[in-house]
Amino acid sequence: MIRAYIDGGARGNPGPAGYGVRIEDADGNLLEELCGPLGLATNNVAEYSGLLAALKWVVEHGHRDVHIRADSELLVKQMRGEYKIKNPGLQPLAARARLLMIELGQVTFEHVRREFNKEADRLSNLAMDEAEGRR
């Protein structure tokens, strides 16, 4: 099972936004780092964008099982089905994530504290810099 650390953020919420993803193998070796600017978006949209980027990578690279680690408790609990997704802006993003998850074997979610998600946070900050035109 591979691991994907995901993060997203917006400066201003909404504001210049981006996501970051670090994908590791079962031994913790780096497989890929992804980041992308999103223009103006909210923190939660950026978090879901990170999830979508991670899931797309996993599907495209033929992996079956992935453990998602995120510092967004909201995203984790929504994707586990513990919270309803009431925000109409997040509903289509969650639906796309669920469609990608159907193509995989096992997808698990874990909420981690921010200090255990530093690399994904670093990548999302690079993407936010780019969204602000600073990169």
Coordinates of C-alpha atoms in Angstrom, one line a residue:
M1 CA 0.0 0.0 0.0
I2 CA 1.3 3.4 -0.9
R3 CA 0.8 6.6 1.1
A4 CA -0.3 10.0 -0.1
Y5 CA 0.1 13.0 2.1
I6 CA -2.2 15.8 0.8
D7 CA -2.6 19.4 1.7
G8 CA -4.2 22.5 0.3
G9 CA -4.5 26.1 1.3
A10 CA -5.7 29.6 0.3
R11 CA -4.2 32.9 1.4
G12 CA -7.3 34.9 2.3
N13 CA -9.8 32.0 2.1
P14 CA -10.9 32.6 -0.6
G15 CA -7.6 33.7 -2.0
P16 CA -4.7 32.6 -4.1
A17 CA -4.8 28.8 -3.5
G18 CA -2.9 25.7 -4.3
Y19 CA -2.4 22.0 -3.3
G20 CA 0.5 19.8 -2.5
V21 CA 0.9 16.0 -2.6
R22 CA 3.7 13.7 -1.5
I23 CA 3.4 10.1 -2.5
E24 CA 5.5 7.4 -0.8
D25 CA 5.9 3.7 -1.1
A26 CA 5.2 1.4 1.9
D27 CA 8.8 1.9 3.1
G28 CA 8.5 5.7 3.0
N29 CA 10.5 6.2 -0.1
L30 CA 9.4 9.2 -2.3
L31 CA 7.6 8.2 -5.4
E32 CA 6.3 11.6 -6.5
E33 CA 5.7 15.2 -5.4
L34 CA 2.8 17.1 -7.0
C35 CA 1.7 20.7 -6.6
G36 CA -0.6 23.0 -8.5
P37 CA -1.9 26.5 -8.3
L38 CA -5.7 26.9 -8.3
G39 CA -6.2 30.7 -8.8
L40 CA -8.7 32.0 -6.3
A41 CA -10.3 29.3 -4.2
T42 CA -11.1 28.3 -0.6
N43 CA -9.0 26.2 1.8
N44 CA -11.5 23.3 1.5
V45 CA -11.5 23.4 -2.3
A46 CA -7.7 23.4 -2.2
E47 CA -7.7 20.4 0.1
Y48 CA -10.1 18.4 -2.2
S49 CA -7.9 19.4 -5.2
G50 CA -5.0 17.8 -3.4
L51 CA -7.0 14.6 -2.8
L52 CA -8.1 14.5 -6.5
A53 CA -4.5 15.0 -7.7
A54 CA -3.3 12.1 -5.5
L55 CA -6.1 9.8 -6.5
K56 CA -5.5 10.5 -10.2
W57 CA -1.8 9.8 -9.8
V58 CA -2.5 6.5 -8.0
V59 CA -5.0 5.4 -10.8
E60 CA -2.7 6.5 -13.6
H61 CA 0.3 4.6 -12.2
G62 CA -1.6 1.3 -11.7
H63 CA -1.5 1.2 -7.9
R64 CA -4.5 -0.4 -6.2
D65 CA -4.3 0.5 -2.5
V66 CA -3.6 3.9 -1.0
H67 CA -3.6 5.4 2.4
I68 CA -4.4 9.1 2.4
R69 CA -3.0 11.3 5.2
A70 CA -4.4 14.8 5.5
D71 CA -4.4 17.5 8.1
S72 CA -7.9 18.5 7.1
E73 CA -10.2 16.8 9.6
L74 CA -13.2 18.0 7.6
L75 CA -12.0 16.3 4.4
V76 CA -11.1 13.1 6.2
K77 CA -14.4 12.8 8.0
Q78 CA -16.4 13.7 4.9
M79 CA -14.6 11.1 2.8
R80 CA -15.1 8.5 5.5
G81 CA -18.8 9.3 5.5
E82 CA -18.8 10.6 9.1
Y83 CA -19.8 14.1 8.0
K84 CA -22.2 15.1 5.3
I85 CA -20.9 17.3 2.6
K86 CA -23.2 20.3 2.8
N87 CA -21.2 22.9 0.9
P88 CA -22.4 22.9 -2.7
G89 CA -18.9 23.8 -3.9
L90 CA -17.4 20.7 -2.4
Q91 CA -20.0 18.2 -3.4
P92 CA -18.8 17.8 -7.0
L93 CA -15.2 17.5 -5.9
A94 CA -16.1 14.7 -3.4
A95 CA -18.2 13.0 -6.1
R96 CA -15.2 13.0 -8.5
A97 CA -13.0 11.6 -5.7
R98 CA -15.5 8.8 -5.1
L99 CA -15.5 7.9 -8.8
L100 CA -11.7 7.7 -8.8
M101 CA -11.9 5.5 -5.6
I102 CA -14.1 3.0 -7.4
E103 CA -11.2 2.3 -9.8
L104 CA -9.0 1.4 -6.8
G105 CA -8.8 -1.5 -4.5
Q106 CA -8.6 0.0 -1.0
V107 CA -8.5 3.7 -0.1
T108 CA -8.2 4.6 3.6
F109 CA -8.1 8.0 5.2
E110 CA -6.2 9.2 8.3
H111 CA -6.2 12.6 9.9
V112 CA -2.7 13.7 10.9
R113 CA -1.5 16.7 12.8
R114 CA 0.0 19.5 10.7
E115 CA 3.5 18.7 11.9
F116 CA 3.3 15.3 10.3
N117 CA 2.2 16.7 7.0
K118 CA 5.1 19.2 6.4
E119 CA 6.1 18.1 2.9
A120 CA 2.6 18.4 1.5
D121 CA 2.3 21.7 3.2
R122 CA 5.6 22.9 1.7
L123 CA 4.3 21.9 -1.8
S124 CA 1.0 23.6 -1.3
N125 CA 2.8 26.8 -0.3
L126 CA 4.8 26.6 -3.5
A127 CA 1.6 26.3 -5.4
M128 CA 0.1 29.3 -3.5
D129 CA 3.2 31.3 -4.4
E130 CA 2.6 30.5 -8.0
A131 CA -1.1 31.4 -7.7
E132 CA 0.0 34.8 -6.3
G133 CA 2.5 35.2 -9.2
R134 CA 5.5 35.0 -6.9
R135 CA 7.1 31.9 -8.3

